[in-house]
XYZ file of C-alpha atoms in Angstrom:
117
model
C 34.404 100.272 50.085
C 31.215 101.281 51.294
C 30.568 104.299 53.764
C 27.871 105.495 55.809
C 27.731 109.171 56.713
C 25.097 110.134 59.359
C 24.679 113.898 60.729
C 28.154 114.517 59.294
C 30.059 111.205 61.176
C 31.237 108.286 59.647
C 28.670 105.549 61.147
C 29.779 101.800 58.915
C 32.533 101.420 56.483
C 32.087 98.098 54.516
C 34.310 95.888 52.452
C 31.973 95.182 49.071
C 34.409 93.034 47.292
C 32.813 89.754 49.683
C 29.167 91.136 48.457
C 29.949 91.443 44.375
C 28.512 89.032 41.582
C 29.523 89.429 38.178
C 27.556 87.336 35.609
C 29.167 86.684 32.012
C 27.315 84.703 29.663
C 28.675 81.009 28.977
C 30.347 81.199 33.056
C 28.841 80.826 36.533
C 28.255 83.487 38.409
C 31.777 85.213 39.957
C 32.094 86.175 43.223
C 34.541 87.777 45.830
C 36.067 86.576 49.367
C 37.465 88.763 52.314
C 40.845 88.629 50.206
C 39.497 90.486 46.943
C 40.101 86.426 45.652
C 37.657 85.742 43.089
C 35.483 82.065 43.092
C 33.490 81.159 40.009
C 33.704 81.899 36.797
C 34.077 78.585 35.172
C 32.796 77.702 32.286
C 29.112 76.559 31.929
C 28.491 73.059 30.443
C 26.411 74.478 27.639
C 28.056 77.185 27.305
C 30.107 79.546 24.699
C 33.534 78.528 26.824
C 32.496 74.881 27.388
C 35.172 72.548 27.259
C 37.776 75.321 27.362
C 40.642 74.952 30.391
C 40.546 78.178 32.830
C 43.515 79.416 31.577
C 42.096 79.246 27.940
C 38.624 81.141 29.098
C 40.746 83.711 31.042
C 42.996 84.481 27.941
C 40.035 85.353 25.404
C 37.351 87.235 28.084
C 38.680 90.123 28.211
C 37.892 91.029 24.565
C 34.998 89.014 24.902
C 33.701 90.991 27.490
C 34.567 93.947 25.766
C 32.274 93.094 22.732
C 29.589 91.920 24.669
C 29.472 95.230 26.277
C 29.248 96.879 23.157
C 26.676 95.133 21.266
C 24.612 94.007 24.254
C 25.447 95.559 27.506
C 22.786 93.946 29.730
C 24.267 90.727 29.208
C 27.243 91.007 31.693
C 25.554 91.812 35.532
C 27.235 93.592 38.041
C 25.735 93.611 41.045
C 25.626 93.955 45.565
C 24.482 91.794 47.776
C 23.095 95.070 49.406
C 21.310 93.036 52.213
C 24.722 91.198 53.598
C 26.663 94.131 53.534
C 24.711 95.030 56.922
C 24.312 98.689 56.682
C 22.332 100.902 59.085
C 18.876 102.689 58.230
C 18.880 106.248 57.657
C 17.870 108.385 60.417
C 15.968 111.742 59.582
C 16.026 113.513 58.342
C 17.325 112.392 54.934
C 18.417 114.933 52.160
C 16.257 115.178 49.234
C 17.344 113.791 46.002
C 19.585 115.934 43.798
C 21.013 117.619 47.123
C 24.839 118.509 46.774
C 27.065 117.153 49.697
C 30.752 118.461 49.349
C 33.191 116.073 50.877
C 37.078 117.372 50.945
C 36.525 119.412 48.017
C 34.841 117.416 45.773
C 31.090 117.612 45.122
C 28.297 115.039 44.773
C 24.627 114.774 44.301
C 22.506 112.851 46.845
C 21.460 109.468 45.154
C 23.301 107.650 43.021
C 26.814 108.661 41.956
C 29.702 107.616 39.513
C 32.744 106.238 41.275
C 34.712 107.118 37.778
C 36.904 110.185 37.740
């Protein structure tokens, strides 16, 4: 979820899961629907899963991922659709970067922030 905070009121809340791509190598591109459902991910033709069932590509990925991640994170993308998700302009003034916003208790930087922890 996605929200948009102007002059201290909630202006858009968005749903991201619809606006997600996930790229893997050896499977096309995986995307999201309204439902969280995912579409995609099958195996490419010339791919490392290539001739594998879905049920045999879902059963090794996970540690597959995992090792890709290790030894070459940039493989595996994880990315927005930023455009579709439809969210307003800021209005000035805007905060300048580094800026701490506290938001029921908890503190964040203006810019980018983990959504870990």
């Amino acid at each position: 979820m996605v929200r948009v905070y102007q002059r201290g009121g909630l202006v858009a809340e968005r749903d991201v899961y619809p606006h997600l791509r996930v790229t893997v190598p050896g499977l096309t591109e995986l995307v999201f629907n309204q439902s969280a459902e995912d579409h995609g991910g099958h195996p490419e033709a010339d791919g490392r899963y290539a001739g594998m069932s879905e049920d045999a590509v879902w059963a090794v990925l996970a540690p597959d991922v995992d090792e890709t991640a290790r030894d070459d994170p940039d493989a595996i993308g994880v990315g927005v659709d930023w455009a579709g998700l439809d969210l307003p302009g800021l209005v000035s003034p805007v905060l300048p970067p580094g800026a701490e916003i506290v938001r029921h208790d908890r503190t964040f930087r203006y810019g980018r922030n983990s959504c870990s922890g």
